[in-house]
Coordinates of C-alpha atoms in Angstrom, one line a residue:
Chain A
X228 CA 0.0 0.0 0.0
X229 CA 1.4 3.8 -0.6
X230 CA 1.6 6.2 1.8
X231 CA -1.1 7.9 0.7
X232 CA -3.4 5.1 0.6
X233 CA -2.6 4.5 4.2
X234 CA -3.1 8.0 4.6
X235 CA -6.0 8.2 3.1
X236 CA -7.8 5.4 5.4
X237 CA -6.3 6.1 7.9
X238 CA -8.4 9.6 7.9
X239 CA -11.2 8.0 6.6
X240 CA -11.4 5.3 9.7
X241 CA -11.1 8.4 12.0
X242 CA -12.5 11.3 10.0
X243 CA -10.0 13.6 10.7
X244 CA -6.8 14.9 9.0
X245 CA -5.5 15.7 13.0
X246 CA -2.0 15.0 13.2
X247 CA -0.7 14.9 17.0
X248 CA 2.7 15.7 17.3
X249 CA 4.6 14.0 20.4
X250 CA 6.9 16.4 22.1
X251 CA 7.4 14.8 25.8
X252 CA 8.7 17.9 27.8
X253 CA 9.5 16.3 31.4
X254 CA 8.8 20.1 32.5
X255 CA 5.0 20.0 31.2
X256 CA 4.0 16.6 32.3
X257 CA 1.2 15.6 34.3
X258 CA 1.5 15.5 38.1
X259 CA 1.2 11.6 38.3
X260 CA 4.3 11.3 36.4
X261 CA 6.3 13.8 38.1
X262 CA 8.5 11.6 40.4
X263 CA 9.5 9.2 37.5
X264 CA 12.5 8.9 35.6
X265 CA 12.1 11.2 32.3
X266 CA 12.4 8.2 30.3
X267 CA 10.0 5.8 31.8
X268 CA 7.4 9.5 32.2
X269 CA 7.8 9.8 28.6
X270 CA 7.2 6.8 27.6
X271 CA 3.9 6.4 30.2
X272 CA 3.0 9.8 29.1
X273 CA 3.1 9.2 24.5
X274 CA 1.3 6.1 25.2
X275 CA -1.2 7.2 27.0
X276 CA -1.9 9.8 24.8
X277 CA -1.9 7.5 21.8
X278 CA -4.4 5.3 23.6
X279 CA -6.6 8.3 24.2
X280 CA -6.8 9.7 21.0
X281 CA -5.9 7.3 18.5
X282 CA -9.8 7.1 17.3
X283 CA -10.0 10.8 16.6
X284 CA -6.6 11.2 14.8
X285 CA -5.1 9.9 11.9
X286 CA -1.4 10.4 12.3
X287 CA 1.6 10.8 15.3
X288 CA 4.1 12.6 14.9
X289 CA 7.2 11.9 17.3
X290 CA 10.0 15.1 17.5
X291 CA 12.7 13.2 17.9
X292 CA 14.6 16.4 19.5
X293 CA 12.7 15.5 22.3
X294 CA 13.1 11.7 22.9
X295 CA 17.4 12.4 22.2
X296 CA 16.8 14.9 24.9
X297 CA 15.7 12.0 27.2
X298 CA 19.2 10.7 27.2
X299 CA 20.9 7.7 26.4
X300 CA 17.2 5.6 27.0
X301 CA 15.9 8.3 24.3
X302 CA 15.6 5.6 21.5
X303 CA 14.2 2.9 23.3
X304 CA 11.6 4.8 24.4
X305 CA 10.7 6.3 20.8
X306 CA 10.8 2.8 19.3
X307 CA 8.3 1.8 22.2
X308 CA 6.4 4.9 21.6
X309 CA 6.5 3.8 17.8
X310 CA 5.2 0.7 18.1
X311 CA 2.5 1.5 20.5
X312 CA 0.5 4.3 17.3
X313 CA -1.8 1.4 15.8
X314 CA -0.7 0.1 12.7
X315 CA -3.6 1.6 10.4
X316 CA -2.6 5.1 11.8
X317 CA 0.3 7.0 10.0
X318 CA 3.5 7.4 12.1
X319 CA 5.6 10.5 11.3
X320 CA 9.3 10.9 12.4
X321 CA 10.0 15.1 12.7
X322 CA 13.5 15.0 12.9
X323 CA 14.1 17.2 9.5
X324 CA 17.1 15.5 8.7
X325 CA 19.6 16.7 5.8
X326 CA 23.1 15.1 5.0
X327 CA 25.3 13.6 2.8
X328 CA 23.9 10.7 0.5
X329 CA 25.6 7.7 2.2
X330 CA 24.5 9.3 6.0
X331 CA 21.0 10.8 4.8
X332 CA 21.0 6.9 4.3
X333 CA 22.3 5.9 7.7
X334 CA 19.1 8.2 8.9
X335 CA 17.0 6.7 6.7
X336 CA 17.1 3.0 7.5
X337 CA 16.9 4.3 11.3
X338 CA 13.3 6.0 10.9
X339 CA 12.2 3.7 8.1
X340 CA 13.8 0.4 8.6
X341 CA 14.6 0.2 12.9
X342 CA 11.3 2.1 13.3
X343 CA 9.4 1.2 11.0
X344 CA 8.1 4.8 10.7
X345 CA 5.8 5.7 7.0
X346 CA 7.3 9.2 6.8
X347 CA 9.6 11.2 8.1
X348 CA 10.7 15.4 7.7
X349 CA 13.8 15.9 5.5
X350 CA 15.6 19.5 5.4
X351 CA 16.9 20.3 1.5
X352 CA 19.4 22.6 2.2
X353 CA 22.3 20.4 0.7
X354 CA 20.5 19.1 -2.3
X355 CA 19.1 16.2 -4.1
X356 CA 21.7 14.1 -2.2
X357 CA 20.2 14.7 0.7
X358 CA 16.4 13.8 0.0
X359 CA 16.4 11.2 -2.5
X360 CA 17.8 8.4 -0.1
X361 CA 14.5 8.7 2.0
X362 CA 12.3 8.1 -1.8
X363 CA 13.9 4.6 -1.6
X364 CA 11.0 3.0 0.4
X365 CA 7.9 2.0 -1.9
X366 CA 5.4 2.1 0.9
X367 CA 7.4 5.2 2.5
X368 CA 7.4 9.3 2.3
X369 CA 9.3 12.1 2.9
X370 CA 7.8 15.8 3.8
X371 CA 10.8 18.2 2.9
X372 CA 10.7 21.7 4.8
X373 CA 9.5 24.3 2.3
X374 CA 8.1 27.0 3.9
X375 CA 8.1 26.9 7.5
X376 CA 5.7 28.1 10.5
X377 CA 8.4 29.5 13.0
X378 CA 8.4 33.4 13.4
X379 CA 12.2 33.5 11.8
X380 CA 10.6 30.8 9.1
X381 CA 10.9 34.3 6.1
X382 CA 14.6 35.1 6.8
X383 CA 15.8 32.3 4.7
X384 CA 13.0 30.9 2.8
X385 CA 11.1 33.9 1.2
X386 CA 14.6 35.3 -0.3
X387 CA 14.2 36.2 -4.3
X388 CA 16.2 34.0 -5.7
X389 CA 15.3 35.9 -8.9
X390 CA 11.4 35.2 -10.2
X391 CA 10.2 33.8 -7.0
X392 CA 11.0 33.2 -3.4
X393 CA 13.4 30.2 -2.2
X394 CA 10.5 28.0 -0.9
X395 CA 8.7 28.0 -4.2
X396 CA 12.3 27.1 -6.0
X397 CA 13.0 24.6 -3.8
X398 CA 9.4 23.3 -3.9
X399 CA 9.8 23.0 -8.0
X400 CA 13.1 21.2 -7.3
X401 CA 11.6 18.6 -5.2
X402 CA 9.1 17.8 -7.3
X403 CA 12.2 17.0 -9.8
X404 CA 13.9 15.1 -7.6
X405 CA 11.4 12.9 -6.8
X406 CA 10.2 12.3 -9.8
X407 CA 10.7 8.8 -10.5
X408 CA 11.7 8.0 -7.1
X409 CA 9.8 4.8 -5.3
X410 CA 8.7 7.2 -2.5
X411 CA 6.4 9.9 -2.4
X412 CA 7.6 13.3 -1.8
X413 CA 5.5 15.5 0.7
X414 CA 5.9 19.8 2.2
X415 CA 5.9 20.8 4.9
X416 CA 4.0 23.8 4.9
X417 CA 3.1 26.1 7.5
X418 CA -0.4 27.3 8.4
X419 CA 0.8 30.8 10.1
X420 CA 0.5 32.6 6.6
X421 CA -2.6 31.1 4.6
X422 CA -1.5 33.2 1.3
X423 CA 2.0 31.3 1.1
X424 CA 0.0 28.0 2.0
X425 CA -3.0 28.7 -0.8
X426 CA -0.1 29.5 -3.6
X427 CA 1.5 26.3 -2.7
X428 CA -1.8 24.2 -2.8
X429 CA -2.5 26.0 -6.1
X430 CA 1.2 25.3 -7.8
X431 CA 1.6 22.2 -5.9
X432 CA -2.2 20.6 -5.3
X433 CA -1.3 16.5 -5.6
X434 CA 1.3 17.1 -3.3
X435 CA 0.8 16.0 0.3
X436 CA 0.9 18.8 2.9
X437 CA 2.4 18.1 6.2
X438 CA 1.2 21.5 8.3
X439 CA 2.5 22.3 11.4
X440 CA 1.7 26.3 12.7
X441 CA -2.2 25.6 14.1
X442 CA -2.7 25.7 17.9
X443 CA 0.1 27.4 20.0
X444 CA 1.7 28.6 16.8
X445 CA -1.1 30.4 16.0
X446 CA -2.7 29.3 12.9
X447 CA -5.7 29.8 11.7
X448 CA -8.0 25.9 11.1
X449 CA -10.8 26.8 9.0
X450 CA -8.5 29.3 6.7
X451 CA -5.9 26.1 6.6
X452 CA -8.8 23.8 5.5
X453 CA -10.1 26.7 2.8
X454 CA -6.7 26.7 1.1
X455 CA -6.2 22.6 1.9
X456 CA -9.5 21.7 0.0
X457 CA -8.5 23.4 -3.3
X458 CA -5.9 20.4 -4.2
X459 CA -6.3 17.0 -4.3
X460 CA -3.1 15.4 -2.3
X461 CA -4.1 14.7 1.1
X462 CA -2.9 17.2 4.1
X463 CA -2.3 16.7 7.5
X464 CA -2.8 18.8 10.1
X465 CA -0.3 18.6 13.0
X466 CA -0.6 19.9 16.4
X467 CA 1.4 19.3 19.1
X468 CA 1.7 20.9 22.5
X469 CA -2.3 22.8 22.5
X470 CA -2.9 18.5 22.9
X471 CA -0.6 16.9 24.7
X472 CA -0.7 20.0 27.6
X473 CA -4.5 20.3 27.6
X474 CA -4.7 19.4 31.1
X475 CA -2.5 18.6 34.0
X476 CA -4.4 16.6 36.2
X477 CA -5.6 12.6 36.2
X478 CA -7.5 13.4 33.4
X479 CA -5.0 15.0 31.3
X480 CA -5.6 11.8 28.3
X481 CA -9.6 12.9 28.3
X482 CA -8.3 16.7 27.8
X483 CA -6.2 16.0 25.2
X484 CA -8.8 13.7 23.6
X485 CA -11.3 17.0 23.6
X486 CA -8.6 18.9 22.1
X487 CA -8.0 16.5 19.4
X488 CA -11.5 16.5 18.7
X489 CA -12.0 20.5 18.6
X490 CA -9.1 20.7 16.3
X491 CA -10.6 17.7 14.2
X492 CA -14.0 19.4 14.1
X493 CA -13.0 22.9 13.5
X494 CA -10.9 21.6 10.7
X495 CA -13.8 19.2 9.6
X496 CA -16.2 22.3 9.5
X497 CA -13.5 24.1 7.0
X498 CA -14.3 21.1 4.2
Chain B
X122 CA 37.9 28.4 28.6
X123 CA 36.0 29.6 25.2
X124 CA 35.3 26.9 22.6
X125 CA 37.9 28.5 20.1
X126 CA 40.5 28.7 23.4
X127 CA 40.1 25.0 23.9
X128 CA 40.5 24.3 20.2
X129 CA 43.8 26.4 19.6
X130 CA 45.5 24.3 22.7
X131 CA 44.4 21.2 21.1
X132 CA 45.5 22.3 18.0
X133 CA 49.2 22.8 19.4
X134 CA 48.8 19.7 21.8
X135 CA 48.6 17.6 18.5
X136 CA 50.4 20.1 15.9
X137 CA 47.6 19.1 14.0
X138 CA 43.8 20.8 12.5
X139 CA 42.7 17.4 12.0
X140 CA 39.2 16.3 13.2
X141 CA 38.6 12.5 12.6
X142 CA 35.3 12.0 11.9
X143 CA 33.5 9.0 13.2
X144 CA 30.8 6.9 11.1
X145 CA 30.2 3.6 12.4
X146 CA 29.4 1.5 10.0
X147 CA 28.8 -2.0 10.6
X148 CA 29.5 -3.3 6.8
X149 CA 32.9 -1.5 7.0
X150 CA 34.0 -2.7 10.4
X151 CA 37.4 -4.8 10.9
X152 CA 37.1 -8.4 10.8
X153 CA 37.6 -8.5 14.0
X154 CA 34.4 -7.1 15.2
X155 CA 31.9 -9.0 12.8
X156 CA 30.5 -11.0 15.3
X157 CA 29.7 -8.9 17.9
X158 CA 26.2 -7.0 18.4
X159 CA 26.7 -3.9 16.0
X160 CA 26.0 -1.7 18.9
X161 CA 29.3 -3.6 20.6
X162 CA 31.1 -3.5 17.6
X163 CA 30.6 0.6 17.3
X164 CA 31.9 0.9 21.1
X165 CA 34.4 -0.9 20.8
X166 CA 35.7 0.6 17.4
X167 CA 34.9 4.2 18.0
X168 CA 36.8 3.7 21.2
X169 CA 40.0 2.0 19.3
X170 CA 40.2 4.7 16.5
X171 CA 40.3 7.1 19.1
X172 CA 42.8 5.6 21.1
X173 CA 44.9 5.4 18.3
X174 CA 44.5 8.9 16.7
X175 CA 44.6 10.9 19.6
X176 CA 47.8 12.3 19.9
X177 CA 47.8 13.2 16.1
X178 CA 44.1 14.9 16.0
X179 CA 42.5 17.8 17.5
X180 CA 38.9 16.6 17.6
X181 CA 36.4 13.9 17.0
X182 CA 33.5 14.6 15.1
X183 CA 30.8 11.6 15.9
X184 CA 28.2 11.5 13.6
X185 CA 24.8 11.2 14.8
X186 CA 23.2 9.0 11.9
X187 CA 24.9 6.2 12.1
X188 CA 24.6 5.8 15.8
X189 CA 20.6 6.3 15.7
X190 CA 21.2 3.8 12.7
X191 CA 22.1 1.4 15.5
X192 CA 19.0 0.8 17.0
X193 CA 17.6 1.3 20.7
X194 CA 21.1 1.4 22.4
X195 CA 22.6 4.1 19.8
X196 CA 22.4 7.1 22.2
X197 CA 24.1 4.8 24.8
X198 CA 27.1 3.8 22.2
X199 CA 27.2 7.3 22.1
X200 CA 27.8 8.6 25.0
X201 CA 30.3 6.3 26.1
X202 CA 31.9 7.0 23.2
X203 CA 32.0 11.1 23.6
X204 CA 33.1 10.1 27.1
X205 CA 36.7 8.6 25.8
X206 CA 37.5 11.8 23.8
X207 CA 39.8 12.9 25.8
X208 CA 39.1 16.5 27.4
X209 CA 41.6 18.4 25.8
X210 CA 40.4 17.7 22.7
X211 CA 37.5 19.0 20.5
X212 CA 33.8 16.7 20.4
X213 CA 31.9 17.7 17.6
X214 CA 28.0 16.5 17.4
X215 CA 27.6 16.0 13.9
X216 CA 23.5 16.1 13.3
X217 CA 22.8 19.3 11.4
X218 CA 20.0 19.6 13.6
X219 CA 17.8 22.7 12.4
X220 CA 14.2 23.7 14.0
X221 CA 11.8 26.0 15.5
X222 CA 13.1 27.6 18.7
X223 CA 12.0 25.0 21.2
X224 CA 12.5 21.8 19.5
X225 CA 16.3 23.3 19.1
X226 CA 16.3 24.1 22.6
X227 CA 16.2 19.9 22.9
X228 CA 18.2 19.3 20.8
X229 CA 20.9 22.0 22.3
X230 CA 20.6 19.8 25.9
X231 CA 20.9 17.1 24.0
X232 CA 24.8 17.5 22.7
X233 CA 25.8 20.2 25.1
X234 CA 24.6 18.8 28.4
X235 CA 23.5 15.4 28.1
X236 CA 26.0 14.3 25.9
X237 CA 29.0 17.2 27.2
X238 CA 30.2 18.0 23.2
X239 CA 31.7 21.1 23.0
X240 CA 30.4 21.5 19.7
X241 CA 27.3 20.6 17.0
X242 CA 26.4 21.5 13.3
X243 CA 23.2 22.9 12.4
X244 CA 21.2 24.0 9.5
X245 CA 20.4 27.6 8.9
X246 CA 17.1 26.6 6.5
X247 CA 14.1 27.8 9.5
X248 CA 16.2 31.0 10.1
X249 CA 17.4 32.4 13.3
X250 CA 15.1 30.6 15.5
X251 CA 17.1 27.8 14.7
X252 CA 20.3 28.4 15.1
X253 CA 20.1 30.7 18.3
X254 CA 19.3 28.1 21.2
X255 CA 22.9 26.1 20.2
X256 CA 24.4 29.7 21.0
X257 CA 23.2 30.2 24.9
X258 CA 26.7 28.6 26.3
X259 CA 29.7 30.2 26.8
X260 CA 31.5 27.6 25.9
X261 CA 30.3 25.8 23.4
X262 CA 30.0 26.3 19.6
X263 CA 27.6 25.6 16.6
X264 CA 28.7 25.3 13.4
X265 CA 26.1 25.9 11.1
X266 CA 26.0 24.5 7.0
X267 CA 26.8 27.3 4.8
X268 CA 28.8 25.5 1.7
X269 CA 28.4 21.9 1.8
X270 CA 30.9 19.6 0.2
X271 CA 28.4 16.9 -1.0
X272 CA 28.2 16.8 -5.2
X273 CA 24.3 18.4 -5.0
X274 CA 25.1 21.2 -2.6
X275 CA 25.1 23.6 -5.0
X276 CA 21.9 23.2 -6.4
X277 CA 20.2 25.2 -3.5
X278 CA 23.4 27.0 -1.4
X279 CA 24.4 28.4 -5.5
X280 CA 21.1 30.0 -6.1
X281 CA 21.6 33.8 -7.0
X282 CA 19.8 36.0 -4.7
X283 CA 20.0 39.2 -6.0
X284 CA 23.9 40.3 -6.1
X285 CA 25.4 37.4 -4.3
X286 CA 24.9 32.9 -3.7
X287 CA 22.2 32.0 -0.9
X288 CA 25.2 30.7 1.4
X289 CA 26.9 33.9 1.2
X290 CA 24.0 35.4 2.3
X291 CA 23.6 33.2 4.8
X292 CA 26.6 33.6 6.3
X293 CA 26.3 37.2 6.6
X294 CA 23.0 36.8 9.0
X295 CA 25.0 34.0 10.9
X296 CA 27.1 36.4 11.5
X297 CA 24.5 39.2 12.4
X298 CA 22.7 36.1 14.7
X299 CA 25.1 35.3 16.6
X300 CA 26.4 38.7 17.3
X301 CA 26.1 39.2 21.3
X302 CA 25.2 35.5 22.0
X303 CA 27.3 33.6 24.7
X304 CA 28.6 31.1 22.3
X305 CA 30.3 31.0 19.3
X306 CA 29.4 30.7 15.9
X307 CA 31.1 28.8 12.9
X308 CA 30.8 27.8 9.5
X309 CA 30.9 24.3 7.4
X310 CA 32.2 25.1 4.5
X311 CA 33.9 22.4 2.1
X312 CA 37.0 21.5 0.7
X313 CA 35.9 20.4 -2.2
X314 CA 35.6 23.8 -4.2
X315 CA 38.8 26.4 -2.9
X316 CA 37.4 28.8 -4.8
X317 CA 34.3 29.5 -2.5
X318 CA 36.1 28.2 0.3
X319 CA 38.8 31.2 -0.3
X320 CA 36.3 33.7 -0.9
X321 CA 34.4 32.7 2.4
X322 CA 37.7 32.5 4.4
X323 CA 38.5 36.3 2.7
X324 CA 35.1 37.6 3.5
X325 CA 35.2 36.2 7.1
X326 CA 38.5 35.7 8.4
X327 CA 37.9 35.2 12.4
X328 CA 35.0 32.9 12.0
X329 CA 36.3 29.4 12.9
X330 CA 35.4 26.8 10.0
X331 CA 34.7 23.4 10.1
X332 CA 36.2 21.6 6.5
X333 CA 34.5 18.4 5.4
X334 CA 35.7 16.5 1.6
X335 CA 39.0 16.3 2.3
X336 CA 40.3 12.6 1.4
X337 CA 37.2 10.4 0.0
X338 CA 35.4 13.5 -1.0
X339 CA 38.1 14.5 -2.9
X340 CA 39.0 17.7 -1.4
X341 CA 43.0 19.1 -2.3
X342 CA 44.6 19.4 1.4
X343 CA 47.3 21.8 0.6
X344 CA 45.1 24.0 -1.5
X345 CA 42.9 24.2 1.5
X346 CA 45.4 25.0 3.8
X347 CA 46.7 27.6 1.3
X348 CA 43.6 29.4 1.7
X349 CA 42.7 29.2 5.5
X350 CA 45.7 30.7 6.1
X351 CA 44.6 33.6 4.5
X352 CA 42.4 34.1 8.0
X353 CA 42.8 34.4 12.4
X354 CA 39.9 32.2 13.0
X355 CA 40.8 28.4 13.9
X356 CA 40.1 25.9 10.8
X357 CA 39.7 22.1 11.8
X358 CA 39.6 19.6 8.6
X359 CA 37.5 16.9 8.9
X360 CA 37.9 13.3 7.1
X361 CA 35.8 10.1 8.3
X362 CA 36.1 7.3 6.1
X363 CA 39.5 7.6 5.0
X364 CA 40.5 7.1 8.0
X365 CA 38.2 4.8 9.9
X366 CA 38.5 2.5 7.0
X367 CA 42.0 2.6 6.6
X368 CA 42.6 -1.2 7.4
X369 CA 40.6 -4.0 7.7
X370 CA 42.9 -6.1 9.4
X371 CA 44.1 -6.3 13.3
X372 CA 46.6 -3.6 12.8
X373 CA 43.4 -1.6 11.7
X374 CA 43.8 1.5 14.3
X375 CA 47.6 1.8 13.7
X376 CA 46.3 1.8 9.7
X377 CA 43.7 5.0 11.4
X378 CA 46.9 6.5 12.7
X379 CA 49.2 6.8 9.7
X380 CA 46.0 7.9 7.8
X381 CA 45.7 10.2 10.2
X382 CA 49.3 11.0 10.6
X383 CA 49.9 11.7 6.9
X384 CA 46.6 13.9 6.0
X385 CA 47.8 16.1 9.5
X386 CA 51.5 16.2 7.6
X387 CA 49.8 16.9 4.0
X388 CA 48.3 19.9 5.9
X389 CA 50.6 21.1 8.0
X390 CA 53.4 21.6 4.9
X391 CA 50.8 24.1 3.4
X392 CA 50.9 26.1 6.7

């Protein structure tokens, strides 16, 4: 099955194109799991989150920043984590990778092959060597960083590079590079400027859309799905800490479940 | 100490700007280790080319790829591995790690305090935002990607943005970023074209550079040398496989050292 096949059921089965992103910040987590070991917290903490909102979102999205953080126990716990998001949901590794061919490699048979992971975020700064190892996977795909949701995203990315910015160069180029490729090729695209994100859908609209930017980052969800629905290449919609941190208390899995489902609906409502 | 401080005694410690870069990789390993649990095998490699090299090489540059290539117990291989540098020299985290403000917060405790390097790489694609949290210690440094050495890196870094390359460009707001943080700032910048690499070096003599495509890349030592004289800032040239995968047999370290021994020599005679 493709990627976006799996996709594609995957949001059918729970009618949503939520994404939740799993950030484990020891700092942030609930009171129960204050007095244990980060690792074993974090590992408590993504599953139960999983297990709470697994029927209302279609894909997880591990940032692997945060399970290295966790120390020497941090990829045990992420391949635990991993293997806990049901297998007809879509697992996501954020770790925007970007290297030389043979190491891009080396990262690549860690999210797709040790982790079994069906995508993972790739940065093209360095190229077409850096991208096309993770388009070696049939049933695989790789959402390359094109135009980004962080407040600094514009200082690099919207530069002229004569015609038009950098993003929408680079975005052209990655359609080139994969072209051909086993994988499938996938932006990321963030939802903080909804004119950027409409252009794209328009240039770009059977390209799958990895956006990051609603929820603490400020995005807007029924502006992202008025832009989203003009293509036909599925999007996701990722959200990370507005879900995880809903609540603090015993119930923090049922607050994060509501949150799933506000963002799911709000984003629903936008179709 | 600052970061530069530490690397200019380790640079006369050894008499040498060599940085050996180390890339586990289980298909290249000695014979001797082909039995062992590749995790084992890394350890106990890593740990013997370092042994061996030491007094010939400033730094060690592990690469993060191909220990997260090694499953679960990668970040553990790790850090026993950074923990046999030994302290007068350089640890570089090799990861080009690149993302919004918080997630590079994590990944800045990740190789600065976690792991104790004294150094990372990162990726300047999401802007300041991403490069900024590997700059809040005094004694650390990031070196971010400004000319890569890989055969595609031109295809984005190259792009004309009005009157001069994106990297050039980028290396001007590195500059402007880190201006007034407590750490220091650096650049990658390759061997493998000493045309750029001279006009970088000319541009921005004081910034310490980091030199990958020396040896198996194909990079020209004395020609590099004959330009990063041309600056004050430290240089450190970085070579992995040439070195690592010198021998195959049980004299393979002592094979690491003279590898070592004559690319510090080929250098040092353009000095």
């Amino acid at each position: 099955m493709t990627f976006s096949s799996k996709l594609h059921r995957a949001q059918e089965l729970a009618s949503s194109v939520v994404c939740v992103g799993l950030d484990p910040d020891p700092d942030r987590f609930p009171d129960q799991f204050r007095d244990l070991p980060a690792p074993d917290a974090a590992r408590r903490f993504c599953k139960a989150i999983i297990e709470a909102t697994h029927e209302v979102a279609c894909a997880y999205k591990p940032n692997l920043a945060f399970f290295e953080a966790l120390g020497r126990e941090g990829l045990g716990v992420l391949e635990d984590v991993v293997s806990s998001i049901p297998p007809d949901r879509i697992s996501i590794a954020d770790g925007k990778r970007g290297d030389i061919g043979n190491t891009a490699g080396r990262y690549a048979i860690a999210v797709f092959e040790n982790l079994s992971f069906d995508a993972c975020t790739v940065s093209p700064y360095m190229g077409r060597d850096a991208v096309s190892p993770f388009l070696a996977w049939p049933e695989k795909a790789a959402f390359a960083l094109v135009r980004t949701s962080n407040p600094s995203a514009g200082e690099v990315q919207d530069l002229d590079v004569g015609d038009v910015p950098l993003y929408f160069r680079i975005a052209r180029m990655l359609e080139t590079w994969s072209s051909g490729e086993p994988g499938e090729i996938g932006f990321v695209v963030g939802a903080t400027d909804t004119t950027i994100l409409a252009d794209i859908r328009d240039q770009f609209p059977d390209i799958p859309l990895l956006i990051p930017g609603i929820g603490a980052q400020g995005g807007d969800p029924e502006a992202v799905m008025a832009t989203a629905i003009a293509g036909t290449g599925p999007i996701v919609v990722t959200s990370s800490r507005s879900i995880l941190y809903a609540g603090q208390g015993v119930d923090f899995a049922d607050r994060a479940r509501d949150a799933t489902i506000r963002l799911r609906d709000d984003l629903n409502r936008g179709r």
